[in-house]
Amino acid sequence: MNQRKSTATARRTHGVTASERRDHLVKLAAELFARKGFQATTVRNIADEAGILSGSLYHHFDSKESIVDEVLRTFLDDLTARYRVILDSGKGPAEVLAQMVRTGFATLEPHRAAITVMQNDWNYLRSLEHHRFDYLVKAEDEIERMWMEQIKKGQATGELRADVDPKLTYRMLRDSIWVAVRWFRPGGRLNTTALADHYITVLFDGLATGERTDQPG
Amino acid sequence: MNQRKSTATARRTHGVTASERRDHLVKLAAELFARKGFQATTVRNIADEAGILSGSLYHHFDSKESIVDEVLRTFLDDLTARYRVILDSGKGPAEVLAQMVRTGFATLEPHRAAITVMQNDWNYLRSLEHHRFDYLVKAEDEIERMWMEQIKKGQATGELRADVDPKLTYRMLRDSIWVAVRWFRPGGRLNTTALADHYITVLFDGLATGERTDQPG
DNA sequence: GTCTATATGGCGATAGAC
DNA sequence: GTCTATCGCCATATAGAC
């Protein structure tokens, strides 16, 4: 079984559906990829973690790359879906941006491993000659458009100061969020909500003009 | 020759000292490490780039790891030396911090490859069991102390707002700078000075109280 | 769905000729 | 200082038994 199993046929074996078993394997692999890097993680490592032999992994997946592919797609699908909900809310640009920042930090917890892999192994995955991971750039571009539109709208309405470069501002916001995955640990001193509030306070007090009324945080 | 050559004996062969030849090889390797990742870069890749065979590399270096070791040490030595000059200047904490930010962006150009490797391969290098790269954490700790001291001093003197968490603020500043290596390209729309000014403006207008007089930028 | 056994190949590193 | 030649190892992936 190398393709994702249809959810229509969720027959159970030993009390666990094939899809659940597969998801579990993906999760184990993601943690290893995040800790040691994609390349340094061997299929034997993954199999060891799951308590099976490496050959058995190929019953579930085509290749090691198809596992990391699933890790990344799952994250990106979830993130863009969350962004779309916010963009459709009809709120003003400053509030939308604050919500997008909050959403970013909120994904830190469920997608910590995926985000780590995306950051550390981005250059490598993109350098592969078979172009399998080109969709990463497409997703990145779509996300950039979402942010940029709101930033520019915010500058037009006067909610955001207009003397900063929109693209540079986008990068600052984006990078500030995702890079936190390097040191953020669930259960630490700060939860992702407090983290988001802190960042919004620092970032927006620099970005917002006096005309803003909806103080984030 | 597996140890760094003494600078006292700079005998030239074909118009190039052994030390210069070695440095050149390190530079080539660093670029490859940055582009594809440390593990994905083979000693054959490095040798190809240099126009020699892989075996010949071992005349200059013990191992592949000793090459990346040299890349990282060179960067860290330069960075900490620059920081120390600023700290010894006797300026106030806000100005010192602004200068440290500027220095960070300034190192982006000469040390782009090293910074990229440091970020992408940090987890991997630290996960190695022979503990060869433990000094990375020591250097990180020393640098953190330098920043934290200035942030806390700035809060004590009233130059910086006191209602933000010092450690979180340090991480924000640090991460904002180094993560820029992901997209910064020399010769692009913005040079590192303009970049630093932009970041200082955004970050400090959120951090600084009204009592500050030395507007950075 | 997992195991046994193995193919196929690339990796880092070495020894010694030149 | 580079090349030739190669060693030993471990990687991903496969085929077929159970």
Coordinates of C-alpha atoms (C1' of nucleotides) in Angstrom, one line a residue:
Chain A
M1 CA 0.0 0.0 0.0
N2 CA 1.9 3.0 -1.2
Q3 CA -0.9 5.5 -1.8
R4 CA -2.8 7.2 1.0
K5 CA -5.7 4.9 1.9
S6 CA -9.2 6.0 1.0
T7 CA -11.0 7.1 4.1
A8 CA -14.2 5.4 2.9
T9 CA -12.8 1.9 3.7
A10 CA -11.7 2.2 7.3
R11 CA -11.5 -1.4 8.1
R12 CA -9.8 -2.2 11.4
T13 CA -7.0 -4.7 12.0
H14 CA -6.0 -5.1 15.7
G15 CA -8.2 -2.2 16.6
V16 CA -6.2 0.3 14.4
T17 CA -7.1 1.3 10.9
A18 CA -4.5 1.2 8.3
S19 CA -4.7 5.0 8.0
E20 CA -4.1 5.4 11.7
R21 CA -1.1 3.1 11.6
R22 CA 0.3 5.0 8.6
D23 CA -0.2 8.4 10.3
H24 CA 1.5 7.1 13.4
L25 CA 4.5 6.1 11.3
V26 CA 4.6 9.5 9.7
K27 CA 4.6 11.1 13.1
L28 CA 7.5 9.0 14.4
A29 CA 9.4 9.8 11.2
A30 CA 8.7 13.5 11.5
E31 CA 10.1 13.6 15.0
L32 CA 13.3 11.9 13.9
F33 CA 13.6 14.2 10.8
A34 CA 13.3 17.2 13.1
R35 CA 15.8 16.0 15.7
K36 CA 18.6 14.8 13.4
G37 CA 17.7 16.1 10.0
F38 CA 16.1 14.4 7.0
Q39 CA 19.3 12.9 5.6
A40 CA 20.8 11.8 8.9
T41 CA 17.6 9.9 9.7
T42 CA 17.8 6.4 8.1
V43 CA 14.8 4.2 7.2
R44 CA 16.3 1.8 9.8
N45 CA 16.0 4.6 12.5
I46 CA 12.3 5.0 11.6
A47 CA 11.7 1.3 11.6
D48 CA 13.5 0.9 14.9
E49 CA 11.3 3.6 16.5
A50 CA 8.2 1.8 15.2
G51 CA 9.4 -1.6 16.4
I52 CA 9.6 -3.2 12.9
L53 CA 12.3 -3.8 10.3
S54 CA 13.2 -1.3 7.6
G55 CA 11.9 -3.4 4.8
S56 CA 8.4 -3.5 6.3
L57 CA 8.2 0.3 6.0
Y58 CA 8.0 -0.1 2.2
H59 CA 4.6 -1.8 2.6
H60 CA 3.3 1.7 3.7
F61 CA 5.5 4.1 1.7
D62 CA 7.2 4.2 -1.6
S63 CA 10.3 5.8 -0.3
K64 CA 11.8 7.9 2.5
E65 CA 11.1 11.0 0.5
S66 CA 7.4 10.2 0.3
I67 CA 7.3 10.2 4.1
V68 CA 8.7 13.6 4.4
D69 CA 6.5 14.7 1.6
E70 CA 3.5 13.7 3.6
V71 CA 4.8 15.5 6.7
L72 CA 5.2 18.8 4.8
R73 CA 2.0 18.6 2.9
T74 CA -0.1 17.9 6.0
F75 CA 1.4 21.0 7.6
L76 CA 1.0 23.3 4.6
D77 CA -2.6 22.2 4.0
D78 CA -3.6 22.9 7.5
L79 CA -1.8 26.3 7.6
T80 CA -3.3 27.6 4.4
A81 CA -6.8 26.4 5.4
R82 CA -6.5 28.4 8.7
Y83 CA -5.3 31.5 6.9
R84 CA -8.2 31.4 4.5
V85 CA -10.7 31.3 7.4
I86 CA -9.1 34.4 8.8
L87 CA -9.0 36.2 5.5
D88 CA -12.7 35.4 5.0
S89 CA -13.7 36.9 8.3
G90 CA -14.1 40.4 6.9
K91 CA -12.0 42.0 9.7
G92 CA -9.7 44.9 9.1
P93 CA -6.1 44.3 7.9
A94 CA -4.4 45.0 11.3
E95 CA -6.7 42.6 13.1
V96 CA -6.3 40.0 10.3
L97 CA -2.6 40.3 10.5
A98 CA -2.7 39.9 14.3
Q99 CA -4.8 36.8 13.8
M100 CA -2.4 35.4 11.3
V101 CA 0.5 35.9 13.7
R102 CA -1.5 34.1 16.4
T103 CA -2.3 31.3 14.0
G104 CA 1.3 30.9 13.2
F105 CA 2.3 30.5 16.8
A106 CA -0.7 28.2 17.4
T107 CA 0.6 25.8 14.7
L108 CA 3.9 25.7 16.4
E109 CA 2.6 23.1 18.8
P110 CA 0.8 20.5 16.6
H111 CA 3.3 21.0 13.7
R112 CA 6.6 21.5 15.5
A113 CA 8.4 18.7 13.7
A114 CA 7.1 19.6 10.3
I115 CA 8.1 23.3 10.7
T116 CA 11.6 22.2 11.9
V117 CA 12.0 20.0 8.9
M118 CA 10.8 22.7 6.6
Q119 CA 13.3 25.1 7.9
N120 CA 16.4 22.9 8.3
D121 CA 15.9 20.8 5.1
W122 CA 14.4 23.4 2.8
N123 CA 17.6 24.0 0.9
Y124 CA 18.3 20.3 0.5
L125 CA 14.8 19.3 -0.6
R126 CA 14.8 22.2 -3.1
S127 CA 18.2 21.2 -4.4
L128 CA 17.0 17.8 -5.5
E129 CA 17.0 17.4 -9.3
H130 CA 13.8 15.5 -9.6
H131 CA 11.8 18.6 -8.6
R132 CA 9.5 16.6 -6.4
F133 CA 9.4 19.3 -3.8
D134 CA 8.8 22.3 -6.1
Y135 CA 5.4 22.6 -4.5
L136 CA 7.0 24.0 -1.5
V137 CA 7.8 27.2 -3.4
K138 CA 4.3 27.4 -4.7
A139 CA 2.8 27.2 -1.2
E140 CA 5.3 29.7 0.0
D141 CA 4.3 32.1 -2.8
E142 CA 0.6 31.7 -2.0
I143 CA 1.2 32.4 1.6
E144 CA 3.3 35.5 0.8
R145 CA 0.5 36.9 -1.3
M146 CA -2.0 36.5 1.6
W147 CA 0.3 38.4 4.0
M148 CA 1.4 41.1 1.5
E149 CA -2.2 41.9 0.5
Q150 CA -3.1 42.6 4.2
I151 CA 0.1 44.6 4.9
K152 CA -0.5 46.8 1.8
K153 CA -4.2 47.2 2.7
G154 CA -3.2 48.2 6.2
Q155 CA -0.8 50.8 4.9
A156 CA -3.5 52.2 2.5
T157 CA -6.1 52.5 5.3
G158 CA -3.5 54.1 7.6
E159 CA -3.7 51.3 10.2
L160 CA -0.1 50.5 9.5
R161 CA 2.8 53.0 9.1
A162 CA 3.5 53.5 5.5
D163 CA 7.3 54.3 5.8
V164 CA 8.3 50.6 6.0
D165 CA 8.9 48.3 3.1
P166 CA 6.0 45.9 2.8
K167 CA 8.0 42.9 1.6
L168 CA 10.7 43.4 4.3
T169 CA 7.9 43.7 6.8
Y170 CA 6.4 40.5 5.6
R171 CA 9.7 38.7 6.0
M172 CA 10.2 40.1 9.4
L173 CA 6.8 38.9 10.6
R174 CA 7.1 35.5 8.9
D175 CA 10.6 34.8 10.1
S176 CA 9.9 35.9 13.6
I177 CA 7.1 33.3 13.9
W178 CA 8.6 30.3 12.3
V179 CA 12.1 30.6 13.7
A180 CA 10.7 30.3 17.2
V181 CA 10.4 26.6 16.5
R182 CA 14.1 26.4 17.2
W183 CA 13.7 27.0 20.9
F184 CA 10.0 26.7 21.6
R185 CA 9.1 23.6 23.6
P186 CA 5.5 22.7 24.6
G187 CA 5.1 22.9 28.3
G188 CA 7.8 25.5 28.8
R189 CA 7.6 28.8 30.5
L190 CA 5.4 30.3 27.8
N191 CA 2.5 28.8 25.9
T192 CA 2.0 29.8 22.3
T193 CA -0.7 32.3 23.1
A194 CA 1.5 34.3 25.5
L195 CA 4.2 34.0 22.9
A196 CA 2.0 35.4 20.2
D197 CA 0.9 38.3 22.4
H198 CA 4.5 39.2 23.2
Y199 CA 5.5 39.2 19.6
I200 CA 2.4 41.2 18.5
T201 CA 3.0 43.8 21.2
V202 CA 6.6 44.3 20.1
L203 CA 6.1 44.1 16.4
F204 CA 2.9 46.1 16.2
D205 CA 3.9 48.9 18.5
G206 CA 6.5 49.5 15.9
L207 CA 4.2 49.0 12.9
A208 CA 1.0 50.6 14.0
T209 CA 0.2 54.3 13.8
G210 CA -1.6 56.3 16.5
E211 CA -4.8 56.0 14.6
R212 CA -5.1 52.3 15.4
T213 CA -7.8 51.5 18.0
D214 CA -7.8 47.7 18.2
Q215 CA -4.7 47.2 20.4
P216 CA -3.8 43.6 19.9
G217 CA -2.9 41.4 22.9
Chain B
M1 CA 49.1 18.6 6.4
N2 CA 46.1 18.2 8.6
Q3 CA 46.6 21.0 11.1
R4 CA 46.3 24.7 10.2
K5 CA 49.6 25.8 8.9
S6 CA 51.7 28.2 10.9
T7 CA 51.5 31.6 9.5
A8 CA 55.3 32.1 10.2
T9 CA 56.3 29.9 7.2
A10 CA 54.3 31.4 4.3
R11 CA 56.3 29.8 1.6
R12 CA 54.7 30.1 -1.8
T13 CA 54.1 27.3 -4.4
H14 CA 52.7 28.4 -7.7
G15 CA 52.2 31.9 -6.3
V16 CA 49.8 30.7 -3.6
T17 CA 50.7 29.9 0.0
A18 CA 49.4 26.6 1.4
S19 CA 47.3 28.6 3.9
E20 CA 45.6 30.5 1.0
R21 CA 45.0 27.3 -0.8
R22 CA 43.5 25.8 2.3
D23 CA 41.3 28.8 2.9
H24 CA 40.1 28.6 -0.7
L25 CA 39.1 25.0 -0.2
V26 CA 37.2 25.8 3.0
K27 CA 35.4 28.6 1.2
L28 CA 34.3 26.3 -1.7
A29 CA 33.2 23.7 0.8
A30 CA 31.2 26.2 2.8
E31 CA 29.3 27.3 -0.2
L32 CA 28.3 23.7 -1.0
F33 CA 27.4 23.0 2.6
A34 CA 25.2 26.1 2.6
R35 CA 23.5 25.2 -0.7
K36 CA 22.8 21.5 -0.2
G37 CA 23.4 20.9 3.5
F38 CA 26.4 19.4 5.2
Q39 CA 25.5 15.8 4.8
A40 CA 24.2 16.0 1.2
T41 CA 27.6 17.5 0.2
T42 CA 30.1 14.8 -0.5
V43 CA 33.8 15.1 -0.3
R44 CA 33.7 14.3 -4.1
N45 CA 31.5 17.4 -4.6
I46 CA 34.0 19.5 -2.8
A47 CA 36.9 18.0 -4.7
D48 CA 35.1 18.5 -8.1
E49 CA 34.5 22.1 -7.3
A50 CA 38.2 22.5 -6.6
G51 CA 39.2 20.6 -9.7
I52 CA 41.0 17.8 -7.8
L53 CA 40.1 14.3 -6.7
S54 CA 38.5 13.5 -3.4
G55 CA 41.5 11.7 -2.1
S56 CA 43.6 14.8 -2.5
L57 CA 41.4 16.7 0.0
Y58 CA 42.8 14.5 2.7
H59 CA 46.2 16.1 2.3
H60 CA 44.7 19.3 3.6
F61 CA 42.1 18.1 6.0
D62 CA 41.6 15.2 8.4
S63 CA 38.0 14.7 7.6
K64 CA 34.9 16.3 6.1
E65 CA 33.9 17.3 9.7
S66 CA 37.1 19.2 10.2
I67 CA 36.2 21.3 7.2
V68 CA 32.9 22.4 8.5
D69 CA 34.5 22.8 11.9
E70 CA 36.8 25.4 10.4
V71 CA 33.9 27.2 8.7
L72 CA 32.0 27.6 11.9
R73 CA 34.9 28.5 14.1
T74 CA 36.1 31.2 11.7
F75 CA 32.6 32.8 11.8
L76 CA 32.2 32.6 15.5
D77 CA 35.6 34.0 16.3
D78 CA 35.0 37.0 14.0
L79 CA 31.5 37.6 15.4
T80 CA 32.5 37.5 19.1
A81 CA 35.5 39.7 18.4
R82 CA 33.3 42.3 16.8
Y83 CA 30.8 42.2 19.7
R84 CA 33.6 42.7 22.2
V85 CA 34.8 45.9 20.5
I86 CA 31.2 47.3 20.7
L87 CA 30.8 46.3 24.3
D88 CA 34.2 48.0 25.2
S89 CA 33.1 51.3 23.5
G90 CA 31.5 52.6 26.7
K91 CA 28.3 53.6 24.9
G92 CA 24.8 53.3 26.5
P93 CA 22.9 50.0 26.2
A94 CA 20.4 51.1 23.5
E95 CA 23.2 52.3 21.3
V96 CA 25.3 49.2 22.0
L97 CA 22.3 47.0 21.1
A98 CA 21.7 48.9 17.9
Q99 CA 25.4 48.5 17.0
M100 CA 25.2 44.8 17.7
V101 CA 22.2 44.5 15.4
R102 CA 24.2 46.4 12.7
T103 CA 27.1 44.1 13.2
G104 CA 24.9 41.0 12.8
F105 CA 23.6 42.2 9.5
A106 CA 27.1 43.3 8.4
T107 CA 28.4 39.7 9.0
L108 CA 25.7 38.4 6.7
E109 CA 27.7 39.3 3.7
P110 CA 31.2 37.8 4.5
H111 CA 29.8 34.9 6.5
R112 CA 26.6 34.0 4.6
A113 CA 27.6 30.4 4.0
A114 CA 28.7 29.8 7.6
I115 CA 25.6 31.3 9.0
T116 CA 23.4 29.2 6.7
V117 CA 25.3 26.0 7.8
M118 CA 25.0 27.0 11.4
Q119 CA 21.3 27.3 11.1
N120 CA 20.4 24.4 8.9
D121 CA 22.8 21.8 10.3
W122 CA 22.9 22.9 13.9
N123 CA 20.6 20.1 15.1
Y124 CA 22.6 17.5 13.2
L125 CA 26.0 18.6 14.3
R126 CA 24.8 18.8 17.9
S127 CA 23.3 15.3 17.6
L128 CA 26.7 13.7 16.9
E129 CA 27.8 11.4 19.6
H130 CA 31.5 12.3 19.6
H131 CA 30.6 15.8 21.0
R132 CA 33.0 17.5 18.7
F133 CA 30.7 20.4 18.1
D134 CA 29.8 21.1 21.7
Y135 CA 31.7 24.4 21.5
L136 CA 28.8 25.7 19.4
V137 CA 26.6 25.8 22.5
K138 CA 29.4 27.4 24.5
A139 CA 29.7 30.2 21.9
E140 CA 25.9 30.6 21.8
D141 CA 25.8 31.0 25.6
E142 CA 28.6 33.6 25.6
I143 CA 26.8 35.6 22.9
E144 CA 23.5 35.3 24.8
R145 CA 25.2 36.7 27.9
M146 CA 26.5 39.7 25.9
W147 CA 23.0 40.6 24.6
M148 CA 21.1 39.9 27.8
E149 CA 23.4 42.1 29.8
Q150 CA 22.7 45.0 27.5
I151 CA 19.0 44.4 27.4
K152 CA 18.7 44.3 31.1
K153 CA 20.8 47.3 31.6
G154 CA 18.7 49.2 29.0
Q155 CA 15.6 48.3 31.0
A156 CA 17.2 49.4 34.2
T157 CA 18.2 52.8 32.8
G158 CA 14.8 53.3 31.3
E159 CA 16.1 53.4 27.7
L160 CA 14.1 50.2 27.0
R161 CA 10.6 49.4 28.0
A162 CA 10.5 47.2 31.0
D163 CA 7.3 45.3 30.3
V164 CA 8.8 42.9 27.9
D165 CA 10.5 39.6 28.7
P166 CA 14.3 40.1 28.4
K167 CA 15.1 36.6 27.2
L168 CA 12.2 36.6 24.7
T169 CA 13.4 40.0 23.5
Y170 CA 16.9 38.6 23.0
R171 CA 15.6 35.7 21.0
M172 CA 13.5 38.0 18.8
L173 CA 16.5 40.2 18.1
R174 CA 18.8 37.3 17.5
D175 CA 16.5 35.4 15.3
S176 CA 15.4 38.3 13.3
I177 CA 19.0 39.0 12.3
W178 CA 20.3 35.5 11.5
V179 CA 17.2 34.2 9.8
A180 CA 17.6 36.9 7.2
V181 CA 20.4 34.7 5.7
R182 CA 17.6 32.6 4.2
W183 CA 16.7 35.3 1.7
F184 CA 19.4 37.9 1.8
R185 CA 21.5 38.0 -1.4
P186 CA 24.5 40.4 -1.8
G187 CA 23.8 42.8 -4.6
G188 CA 20.1 42.7 -4.1
R189 CA 17.6 45.5 -3.6
L190 CA 18.9 46.2 -0.1
N191 CA 22.4 46.2 1.3
T192 CA 23.0 45.1 4.8
T193 CA 23.2 48.6 6.1
A194 CA 19.7 49.5 4.8
L195 CA 18.5 46.2 6.1
A196 CA 19.9 46.9 9.6
D197 CA 18.3 50.3 9.7
H198 CA 14.9 48.9 8.7
Y199 CA 15.0 46.3 11.4
I200 CA 16.3 48.7 14.0
T201 CA 13.5 51.1 13.2
V202 CA 10.8 48.5 13.5
L203 CA 12.2 46.7 16.5
F204 CA 13.3 49.7 18.5
D205 CA 10.2 51.8 18.0
G206 CA 8.5 48.9 19.8
L207 CA 11.2 48.5 22.4
A208 CA 12.2 52.0 23.2
T209 CA 10.4 54.3 25.6
G210 CA 9.7 58.0 24.8
E211 CA 12.7 58.9 26.9
R212 CA 15.1 57.7 24.3
T213 CA 16.9 60.5 22.4
D214 CA 19.3 58.6 20.1
Q215 CA 16.9 57.6 17.4
P216 CA 18.7 54.8 15.5
G217 CA 18.8 54.7 11.7
Chain C
dG1 C1' 1.7 -6.6 7.6
dT2 C1' 6.1 -8.1 8.9
dC3 C1' 10.3 -10.8 8.3
dT4 C1' 14.5 -12.8 5.8
dA5 C1' 17.8 -12.0 2.8
dT6 C1' 20.0 -9.4 -0.4
dA7 C1' 20.9 -6.2 -4.7
dT8 C1' 23.0 -2.1 -5.8
dG9 C1' 25.3 1.8 -5.1
dG10 C1' 27.5 5.8 -2.9
dC11 C1' 29.9 7.3 1.0
dG12 C1' 34.2 8.7 3.8
dA13 C1' 38.7 7.6 4.2
dT14 C1' 43.4 5.3 3.2
dA15 C1' 48.0 3.7 1.0
dG16 C1' 51.3 4.4 -1.9
dA17 C1' 53.0 5.9 -6.7
dC18 C1' 54.4 10.0 -9.0
Chain D
dG1 C1' 50.1 18.3 -3.8
dT2 C1' 47.7 15.3 -6.6
dC3 C1' 46.4 10.9 -8.6
dT4 C1' 45.3 5.8 -8.8
dA5 C1' 43.0 2.4 -6.8
dT6 C1' 40.5 0.5 -3.4
dC7 C1' 38.7 -0.9 1.2
dG8 C1' 34.9 -1.3 4.4
dC9 C1' 30.7 0.3 5.6
dC10 C1' 26.0 1.6 5.5
dA11 C1' 22.4 3.6 2.8
dT12 C1' 17.8 2.9 0.2
dA13 C1' 15.1 -0.3 -1.8
dT14 C1' 13.4 -4.9 -3.5
dA15 C1' 11.6 -10.0 -3.8
dG16 C1' 9.4 -13.4 -1.9
dA17 C1' 8.3 -16.4 2.2
dC18 C1' 5.2 -16.5 6.1

